[in-house]
PDB file of C-alpha atoms in Angstrom:
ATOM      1  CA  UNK A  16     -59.678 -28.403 -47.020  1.00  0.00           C
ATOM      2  CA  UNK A  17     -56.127 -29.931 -47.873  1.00  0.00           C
ATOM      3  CA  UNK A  18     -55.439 -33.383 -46.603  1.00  0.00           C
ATOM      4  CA  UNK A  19     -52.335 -33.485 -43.936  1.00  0.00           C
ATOM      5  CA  UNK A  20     -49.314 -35.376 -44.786  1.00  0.00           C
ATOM      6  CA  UNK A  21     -46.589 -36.022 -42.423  1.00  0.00           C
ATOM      7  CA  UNK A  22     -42.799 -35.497 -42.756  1.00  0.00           C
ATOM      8  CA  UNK A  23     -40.562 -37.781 -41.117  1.00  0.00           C
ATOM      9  CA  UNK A  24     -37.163 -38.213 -42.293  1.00  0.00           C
ATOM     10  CA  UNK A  25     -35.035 -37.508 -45.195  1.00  0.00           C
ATOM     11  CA  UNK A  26     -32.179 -39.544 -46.387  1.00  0.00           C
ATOM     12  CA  UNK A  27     -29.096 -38.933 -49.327  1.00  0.00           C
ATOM     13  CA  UNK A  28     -27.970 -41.537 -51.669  1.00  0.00           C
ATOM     14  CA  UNK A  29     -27.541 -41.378 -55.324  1.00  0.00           C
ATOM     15  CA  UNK A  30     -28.103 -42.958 -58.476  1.00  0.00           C
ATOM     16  CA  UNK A  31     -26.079 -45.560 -60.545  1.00  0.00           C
ATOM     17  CA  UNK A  32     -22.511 -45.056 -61.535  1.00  0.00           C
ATOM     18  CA  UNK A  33     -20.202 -45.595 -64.327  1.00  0.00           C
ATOM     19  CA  UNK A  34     -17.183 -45.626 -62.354  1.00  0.00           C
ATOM     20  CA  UNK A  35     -18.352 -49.260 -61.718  1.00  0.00           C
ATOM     21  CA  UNK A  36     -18.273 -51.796 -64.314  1.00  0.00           C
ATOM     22  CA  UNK A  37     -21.440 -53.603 -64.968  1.00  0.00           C
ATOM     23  CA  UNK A  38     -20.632 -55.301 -68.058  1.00  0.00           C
ATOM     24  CA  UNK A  39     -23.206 -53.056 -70.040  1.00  0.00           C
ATOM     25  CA  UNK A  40     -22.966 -50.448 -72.273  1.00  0.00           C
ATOM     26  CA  UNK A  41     -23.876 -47.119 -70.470  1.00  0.00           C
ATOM     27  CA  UNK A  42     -24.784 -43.683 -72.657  1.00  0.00           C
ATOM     28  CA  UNK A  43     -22.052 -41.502 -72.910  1.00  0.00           C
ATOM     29  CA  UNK A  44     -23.722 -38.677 -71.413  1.00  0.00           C
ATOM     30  CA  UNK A  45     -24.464 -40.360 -68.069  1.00  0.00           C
ATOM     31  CA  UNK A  46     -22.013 -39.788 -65.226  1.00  0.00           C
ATOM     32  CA  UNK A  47     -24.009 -41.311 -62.595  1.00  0.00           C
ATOM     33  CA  UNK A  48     -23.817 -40.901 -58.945  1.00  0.00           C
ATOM     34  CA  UNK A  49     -25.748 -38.053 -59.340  1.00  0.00           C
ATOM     35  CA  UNK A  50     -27.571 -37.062 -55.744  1.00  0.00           C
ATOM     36  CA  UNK A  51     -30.898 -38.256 -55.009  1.00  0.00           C
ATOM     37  CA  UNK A  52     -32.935 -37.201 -51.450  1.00  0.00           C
ATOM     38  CA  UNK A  53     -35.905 -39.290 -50.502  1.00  0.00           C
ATOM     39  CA  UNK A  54     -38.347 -37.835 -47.936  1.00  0.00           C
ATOM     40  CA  UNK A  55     -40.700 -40.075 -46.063  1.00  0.00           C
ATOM     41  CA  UNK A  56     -43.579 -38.925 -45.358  1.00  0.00           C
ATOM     42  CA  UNK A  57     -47.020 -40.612 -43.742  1.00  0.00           C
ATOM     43  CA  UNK A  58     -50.357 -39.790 -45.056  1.00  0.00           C
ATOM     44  CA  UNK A  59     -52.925 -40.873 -42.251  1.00  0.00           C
ATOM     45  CA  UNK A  60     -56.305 -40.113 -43.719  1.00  0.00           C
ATOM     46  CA  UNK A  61     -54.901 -42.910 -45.847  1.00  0.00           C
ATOM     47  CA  UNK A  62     -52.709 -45.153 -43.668  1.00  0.00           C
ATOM     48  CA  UNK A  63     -50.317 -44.926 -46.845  1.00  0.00           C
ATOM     49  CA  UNK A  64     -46.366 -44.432 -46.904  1.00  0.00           C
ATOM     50  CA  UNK A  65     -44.974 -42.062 -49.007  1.00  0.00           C
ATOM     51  CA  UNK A  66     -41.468 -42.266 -50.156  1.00  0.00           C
ATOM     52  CA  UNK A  67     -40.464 -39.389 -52.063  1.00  0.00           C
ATOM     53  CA  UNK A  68     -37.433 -39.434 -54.449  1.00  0.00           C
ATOM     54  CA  UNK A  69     -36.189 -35.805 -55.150  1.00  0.00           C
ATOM     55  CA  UNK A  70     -33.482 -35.441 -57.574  1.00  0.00           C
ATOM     56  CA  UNK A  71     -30.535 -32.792 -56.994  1.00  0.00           C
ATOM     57  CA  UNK A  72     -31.221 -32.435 -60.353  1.00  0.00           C
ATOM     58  CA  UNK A  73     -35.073 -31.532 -60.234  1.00  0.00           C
ATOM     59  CA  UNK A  74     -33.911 -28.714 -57.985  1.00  0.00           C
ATOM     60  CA  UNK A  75     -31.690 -26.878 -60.802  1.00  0.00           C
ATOM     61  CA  UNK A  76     -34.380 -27.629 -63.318  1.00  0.00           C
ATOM     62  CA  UNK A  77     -37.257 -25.507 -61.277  1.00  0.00           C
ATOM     63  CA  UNK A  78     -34.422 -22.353 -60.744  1.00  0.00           C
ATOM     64  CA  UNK A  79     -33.830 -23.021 -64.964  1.00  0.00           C
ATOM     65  CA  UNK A  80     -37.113 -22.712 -65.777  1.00  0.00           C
ATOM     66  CA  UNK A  81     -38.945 -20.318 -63.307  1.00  0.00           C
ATOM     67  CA  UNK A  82     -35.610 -18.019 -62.668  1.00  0.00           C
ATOM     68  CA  UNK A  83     -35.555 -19.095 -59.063  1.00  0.00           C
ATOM     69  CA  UNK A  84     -32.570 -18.231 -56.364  1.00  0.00           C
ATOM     70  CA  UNK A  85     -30.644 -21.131 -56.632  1.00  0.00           C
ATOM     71  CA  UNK A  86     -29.448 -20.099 -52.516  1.00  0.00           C
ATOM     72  CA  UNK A  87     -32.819 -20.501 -52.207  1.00  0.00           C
ATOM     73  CA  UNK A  88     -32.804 -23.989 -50.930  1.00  0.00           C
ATOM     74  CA  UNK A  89     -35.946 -24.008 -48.386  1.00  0.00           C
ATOM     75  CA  UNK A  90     -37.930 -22.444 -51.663  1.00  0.00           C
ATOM     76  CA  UNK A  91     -36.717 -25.272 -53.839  1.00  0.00           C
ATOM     77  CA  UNK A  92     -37.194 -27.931 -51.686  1.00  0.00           C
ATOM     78  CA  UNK A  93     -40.910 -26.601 -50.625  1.00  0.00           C
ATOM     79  CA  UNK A  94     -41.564 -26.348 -54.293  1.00  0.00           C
ATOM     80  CA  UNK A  95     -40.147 -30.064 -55.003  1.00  0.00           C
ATOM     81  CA  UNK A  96     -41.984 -31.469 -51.765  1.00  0.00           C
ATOM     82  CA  UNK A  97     -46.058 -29.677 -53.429  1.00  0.00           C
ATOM     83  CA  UNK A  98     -45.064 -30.172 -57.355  1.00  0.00           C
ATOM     84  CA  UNK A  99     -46.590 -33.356 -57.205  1.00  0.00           C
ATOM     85  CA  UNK A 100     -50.028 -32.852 -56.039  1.00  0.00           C
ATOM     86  CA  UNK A 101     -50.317 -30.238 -58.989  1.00  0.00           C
ATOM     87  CA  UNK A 102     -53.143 -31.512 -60.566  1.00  0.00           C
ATOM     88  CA  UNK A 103     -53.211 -32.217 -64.845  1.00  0.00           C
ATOM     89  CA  UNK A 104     -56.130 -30.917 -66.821  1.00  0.00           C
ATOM     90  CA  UNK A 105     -56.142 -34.120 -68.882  1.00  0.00           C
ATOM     91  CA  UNK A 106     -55.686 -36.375 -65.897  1.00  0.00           C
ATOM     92  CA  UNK A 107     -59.928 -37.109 -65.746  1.00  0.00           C
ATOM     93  CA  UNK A 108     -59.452 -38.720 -62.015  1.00  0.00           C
ATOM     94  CA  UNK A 109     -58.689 -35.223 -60.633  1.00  0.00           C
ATOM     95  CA  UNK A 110     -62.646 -34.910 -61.514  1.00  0.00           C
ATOM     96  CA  UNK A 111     -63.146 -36.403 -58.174  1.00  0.00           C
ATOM     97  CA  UNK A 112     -60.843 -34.530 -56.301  1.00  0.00           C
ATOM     98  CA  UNK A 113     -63.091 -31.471 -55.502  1.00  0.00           C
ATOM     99  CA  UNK A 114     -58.898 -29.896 -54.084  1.00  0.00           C
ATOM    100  CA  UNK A 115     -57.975 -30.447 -57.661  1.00  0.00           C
ATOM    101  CA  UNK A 116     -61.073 -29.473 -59.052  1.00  0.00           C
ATOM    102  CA  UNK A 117     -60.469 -26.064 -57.336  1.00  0.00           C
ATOM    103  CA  UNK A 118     -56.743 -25.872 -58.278  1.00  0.00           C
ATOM    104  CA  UNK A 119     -57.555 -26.331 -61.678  1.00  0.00           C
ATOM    105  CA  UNK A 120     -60.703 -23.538 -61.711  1.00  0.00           C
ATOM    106  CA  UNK A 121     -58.197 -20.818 -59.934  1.00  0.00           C
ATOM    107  CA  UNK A 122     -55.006 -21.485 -62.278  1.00  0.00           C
ATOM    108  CA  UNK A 123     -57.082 -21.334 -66.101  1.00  0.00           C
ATOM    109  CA  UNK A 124     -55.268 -19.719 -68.313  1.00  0.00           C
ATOM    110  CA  UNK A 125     -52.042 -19.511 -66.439  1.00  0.00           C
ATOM    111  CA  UNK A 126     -48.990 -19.431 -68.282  1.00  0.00           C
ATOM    112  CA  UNK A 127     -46.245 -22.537 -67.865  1.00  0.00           C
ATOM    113  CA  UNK A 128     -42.773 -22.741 -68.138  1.00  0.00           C
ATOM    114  CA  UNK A 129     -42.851 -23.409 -72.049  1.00  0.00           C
ATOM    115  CA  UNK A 130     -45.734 -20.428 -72.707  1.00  0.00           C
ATOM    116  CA  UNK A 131     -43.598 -18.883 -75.475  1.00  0.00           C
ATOM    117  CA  UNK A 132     -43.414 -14.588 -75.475  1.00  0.00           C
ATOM    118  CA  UNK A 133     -44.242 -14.503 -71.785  1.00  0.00           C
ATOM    119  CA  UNK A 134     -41.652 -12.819 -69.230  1.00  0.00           C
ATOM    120  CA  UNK A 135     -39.963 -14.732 -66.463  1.00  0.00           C
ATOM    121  CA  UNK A 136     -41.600 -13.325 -63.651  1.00  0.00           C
ATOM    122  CA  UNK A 137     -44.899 -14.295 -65.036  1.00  0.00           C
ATOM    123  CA  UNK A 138     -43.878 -18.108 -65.361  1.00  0.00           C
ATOM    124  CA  UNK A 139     -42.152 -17.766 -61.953  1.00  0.00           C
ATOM    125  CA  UNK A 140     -45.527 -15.950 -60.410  1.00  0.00           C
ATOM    126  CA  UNK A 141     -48.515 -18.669 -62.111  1.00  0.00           C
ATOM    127  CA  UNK A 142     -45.847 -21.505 -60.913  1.00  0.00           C
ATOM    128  CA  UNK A 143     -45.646 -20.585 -57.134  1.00  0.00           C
ATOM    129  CA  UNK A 144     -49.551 -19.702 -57.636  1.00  0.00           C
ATOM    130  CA  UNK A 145     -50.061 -23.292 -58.294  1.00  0.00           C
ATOM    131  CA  UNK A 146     -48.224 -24.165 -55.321  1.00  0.00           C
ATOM    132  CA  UNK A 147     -49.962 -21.975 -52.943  1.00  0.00           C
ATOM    133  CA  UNK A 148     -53.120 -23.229 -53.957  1.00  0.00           C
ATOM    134  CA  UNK A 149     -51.889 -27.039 -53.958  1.00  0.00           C
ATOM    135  CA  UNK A 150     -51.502 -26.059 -50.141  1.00  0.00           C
ATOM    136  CA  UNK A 151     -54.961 -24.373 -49.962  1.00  0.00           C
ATOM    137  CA  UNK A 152     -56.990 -27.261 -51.385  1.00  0.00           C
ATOM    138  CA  UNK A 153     -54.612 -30.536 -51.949  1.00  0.00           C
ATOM    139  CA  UNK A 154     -52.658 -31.269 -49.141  1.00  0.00           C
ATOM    140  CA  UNK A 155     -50.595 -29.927 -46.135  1.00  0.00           C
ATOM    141  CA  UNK A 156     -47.445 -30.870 -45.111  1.00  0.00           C
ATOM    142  CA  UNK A 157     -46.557 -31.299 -41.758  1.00  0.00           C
ATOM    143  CA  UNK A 158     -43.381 -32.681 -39.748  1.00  0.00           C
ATOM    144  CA  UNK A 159     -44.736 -35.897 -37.166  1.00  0.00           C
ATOM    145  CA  UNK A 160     -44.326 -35.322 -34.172  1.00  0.00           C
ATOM    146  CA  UNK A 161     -40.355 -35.375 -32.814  1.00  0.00           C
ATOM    147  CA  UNK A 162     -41.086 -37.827 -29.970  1.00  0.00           C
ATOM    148  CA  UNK A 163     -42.662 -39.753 -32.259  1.00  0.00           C
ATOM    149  CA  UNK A 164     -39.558 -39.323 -34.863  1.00  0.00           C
ATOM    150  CA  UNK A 165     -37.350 -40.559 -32.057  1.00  0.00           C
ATOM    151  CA  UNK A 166     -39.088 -43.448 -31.274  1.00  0.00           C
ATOM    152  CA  UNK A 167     -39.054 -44.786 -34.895  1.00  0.00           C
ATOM    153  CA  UNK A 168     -35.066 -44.034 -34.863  1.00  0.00           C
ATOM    154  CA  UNK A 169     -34.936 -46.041 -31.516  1.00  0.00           C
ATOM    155  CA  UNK A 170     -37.024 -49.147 -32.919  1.00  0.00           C
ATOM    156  CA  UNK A 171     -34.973 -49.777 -36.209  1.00  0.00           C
ATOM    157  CA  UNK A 172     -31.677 -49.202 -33.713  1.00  0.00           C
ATOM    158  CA  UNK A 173     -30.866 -46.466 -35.127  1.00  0.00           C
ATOM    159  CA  UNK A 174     -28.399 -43.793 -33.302  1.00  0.00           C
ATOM    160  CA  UNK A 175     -29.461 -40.925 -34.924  1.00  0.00           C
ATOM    161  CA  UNK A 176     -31.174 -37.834 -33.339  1.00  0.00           C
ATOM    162  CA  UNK A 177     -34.583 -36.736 -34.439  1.00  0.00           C
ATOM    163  CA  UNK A 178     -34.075 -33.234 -35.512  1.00  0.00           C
ATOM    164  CA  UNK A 179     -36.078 -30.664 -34.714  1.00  0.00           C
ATOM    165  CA  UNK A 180     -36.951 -30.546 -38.708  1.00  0.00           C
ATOM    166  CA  UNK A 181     -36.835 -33.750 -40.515  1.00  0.00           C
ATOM    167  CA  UNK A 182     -36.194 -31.666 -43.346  1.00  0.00           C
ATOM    168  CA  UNK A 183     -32.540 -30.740 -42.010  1.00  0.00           C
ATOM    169  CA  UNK A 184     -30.288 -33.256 -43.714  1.00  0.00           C
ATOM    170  CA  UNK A 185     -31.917 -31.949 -46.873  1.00  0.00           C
ATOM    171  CA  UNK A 186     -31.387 -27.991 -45.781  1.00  0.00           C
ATOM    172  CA  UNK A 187     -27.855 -28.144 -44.467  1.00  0.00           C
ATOM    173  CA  UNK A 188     -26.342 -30.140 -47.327  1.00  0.00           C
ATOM    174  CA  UNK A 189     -27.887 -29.046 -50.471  1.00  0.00           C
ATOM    175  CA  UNK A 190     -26.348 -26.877 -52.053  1.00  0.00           C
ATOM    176  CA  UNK A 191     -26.635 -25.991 -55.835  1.00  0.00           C
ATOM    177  CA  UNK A 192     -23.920 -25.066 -59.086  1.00  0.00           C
ATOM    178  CA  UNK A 193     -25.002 -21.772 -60.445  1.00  0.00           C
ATOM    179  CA  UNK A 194     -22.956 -22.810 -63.902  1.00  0.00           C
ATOM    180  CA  UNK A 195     -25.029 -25.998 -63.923  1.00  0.00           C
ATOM    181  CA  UNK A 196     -28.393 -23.629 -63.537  1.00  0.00           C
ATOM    182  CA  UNK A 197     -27.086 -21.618 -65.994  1.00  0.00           C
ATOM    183  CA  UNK A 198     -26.733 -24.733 -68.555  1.00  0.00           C
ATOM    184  CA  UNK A 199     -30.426 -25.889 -67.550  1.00  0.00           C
ATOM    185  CA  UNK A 200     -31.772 -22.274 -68.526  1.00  0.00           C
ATOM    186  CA  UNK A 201     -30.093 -22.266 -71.724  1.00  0.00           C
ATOM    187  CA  UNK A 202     -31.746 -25.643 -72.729  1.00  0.00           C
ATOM    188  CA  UNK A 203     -34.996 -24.148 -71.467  1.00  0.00           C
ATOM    189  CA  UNK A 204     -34.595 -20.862 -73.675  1.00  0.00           C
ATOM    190  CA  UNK A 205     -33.720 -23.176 -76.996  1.00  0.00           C
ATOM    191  CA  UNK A 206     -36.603 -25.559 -76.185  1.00  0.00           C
ATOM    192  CA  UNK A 207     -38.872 -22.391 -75.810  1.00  0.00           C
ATOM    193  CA  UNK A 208     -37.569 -20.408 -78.625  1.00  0.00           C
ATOM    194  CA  UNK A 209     -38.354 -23.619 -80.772  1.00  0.00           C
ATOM    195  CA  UNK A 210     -42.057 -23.265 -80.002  1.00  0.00           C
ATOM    196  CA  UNK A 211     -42.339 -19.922 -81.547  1.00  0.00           C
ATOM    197  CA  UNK A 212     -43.764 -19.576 -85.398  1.00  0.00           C
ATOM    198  CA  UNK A 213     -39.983 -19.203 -86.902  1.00  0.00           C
ATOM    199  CA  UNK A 214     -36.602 -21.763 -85.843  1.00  0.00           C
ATOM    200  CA  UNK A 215     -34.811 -19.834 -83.297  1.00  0.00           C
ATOM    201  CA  UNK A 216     -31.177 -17.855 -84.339  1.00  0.00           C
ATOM    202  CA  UNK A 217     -28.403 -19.044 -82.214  1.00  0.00           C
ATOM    203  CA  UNK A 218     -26.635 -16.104 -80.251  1.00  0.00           C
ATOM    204  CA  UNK A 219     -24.095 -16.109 -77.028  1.00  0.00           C
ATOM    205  CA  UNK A 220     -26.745 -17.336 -74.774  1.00  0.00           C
ATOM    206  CA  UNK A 221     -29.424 -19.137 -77.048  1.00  0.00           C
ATOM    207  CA  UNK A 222     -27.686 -21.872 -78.593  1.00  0.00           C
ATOM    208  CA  UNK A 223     -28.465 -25.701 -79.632  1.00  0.00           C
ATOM    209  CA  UNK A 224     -27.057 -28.336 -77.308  1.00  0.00           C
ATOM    210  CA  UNK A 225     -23.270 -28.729 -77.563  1.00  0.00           C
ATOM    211  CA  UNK A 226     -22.400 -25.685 -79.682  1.00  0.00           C
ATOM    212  CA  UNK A 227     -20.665 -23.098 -79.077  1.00  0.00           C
ATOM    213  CA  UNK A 228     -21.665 -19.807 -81.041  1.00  0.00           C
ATOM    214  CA  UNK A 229     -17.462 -17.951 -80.355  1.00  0.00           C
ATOM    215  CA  UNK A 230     -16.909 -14.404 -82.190  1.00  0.00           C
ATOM    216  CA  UNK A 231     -15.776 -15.613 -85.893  1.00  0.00           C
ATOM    217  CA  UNK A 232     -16.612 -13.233 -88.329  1.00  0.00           C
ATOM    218  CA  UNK A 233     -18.977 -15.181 -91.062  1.00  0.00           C
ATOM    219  CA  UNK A 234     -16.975 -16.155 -94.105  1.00  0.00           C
ATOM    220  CA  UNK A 235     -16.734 -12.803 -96.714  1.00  0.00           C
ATOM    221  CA  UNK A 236     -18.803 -10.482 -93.681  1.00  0.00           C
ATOM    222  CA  UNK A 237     -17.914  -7.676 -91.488  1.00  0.00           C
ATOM    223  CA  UNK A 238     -16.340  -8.579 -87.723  1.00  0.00           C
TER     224      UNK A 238
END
């Protein structure tokens, strides 16, 4: 039976920035300030705290490579709250874990997100598969109690309201850029395509990283 863990808040901040000057040099591709949720969550069969950091970025990166709705947000976020407890076949601690023992017996032979020749909706149906049965066997996730919620907002002095989801902040602000999905599932497709017996032939939509393919004729060829 899955163990429960507790949801009890979410908060927004984000990562590092180059608009501020730190005196060190920063890669070129990095814009920084890039949204990052963290959920905390309360395991009691444990007594443990969980803080967990969700990138806004993780969230385009599941609808790249599973073909998820990127409107979708409850999806994405249930997806990004379970991913974790999806147990590795090389990981030999998960031996112990008769949940993950089970996870691992019912998803064998599944395909993942880099299985080269196999159609979306197959990587998209073996990844929520492992998800369902993360729920099943691993864990289940569970707001606390609101009263409970309110209380903790009252003894740090905070003014908030407990929503009736602790979830919410997450749900009613997310929001995601299909032309950033769209990037993600381009570098997906090349990174896929390179796993194949033969190097991958650029075209419109399956291209290296910064290149752009246009509509030249080849030098001395037909248009």
């Amino acid at each position: 039976m899955s163990d429960l863990v507790q949801v009890w808040d979410a908060e927004l901040a984000y990562t590092h920035t180059t608009l501020a000057d730190t005196g060190a040099a920063v890669a070129p591709h990095v814009d920084g300030a890039e949204q990052i949720w963290c959920v905390y969550q309360f395991q009691p069969s444990a007594g443990m705290e969980i803080h967990h950091a969700i990138s806004h970025a993780l969230l385009e990166w599941r609808c790249a490579l599973y073909g998820l709705d990127p409107d979708d947000v409850p999806t994405l976020l249930d997806i990004a709250l379970h991913e974790p407890y999806i147990p590795g076949g090389n990981d030999v601690f998960t031996r112990t874990d008769p949940g993950a023992v089970k996870v691992l017996e019912a998803t064998r032979g599944l395909p993942t997100c880099w299985t080269p020749g196999v159609p979306e909706h197959e990587r998209r149906a073996a990844y929520l598969e492992r998800i369902r049965l993360v729920k099943e066997y691993r864990v289940r996730l569970e707001a606390a109690p609101r009263a409970l919620r309110a209380e903790a907002l009252a003894y740090v002095g905070s003014s908030r309201i407990a929503p009736p989801d602790p979830l919410e902040p997450i749900l009613s602000l997310a929001r995601l850029d299909p032309v950033r999905v769209e990037g993600r599932r381009m570098a997906a497709e090349w990174l896929r395509a390179h796993r194949g017996d033969q190097l991958p032939r650029p075209t419109f939509q399956l291209k290296p990283p910064a290149t752009f393919i246009g509509t030249q004729p080849r030098t001395g060829g037909n248009v």
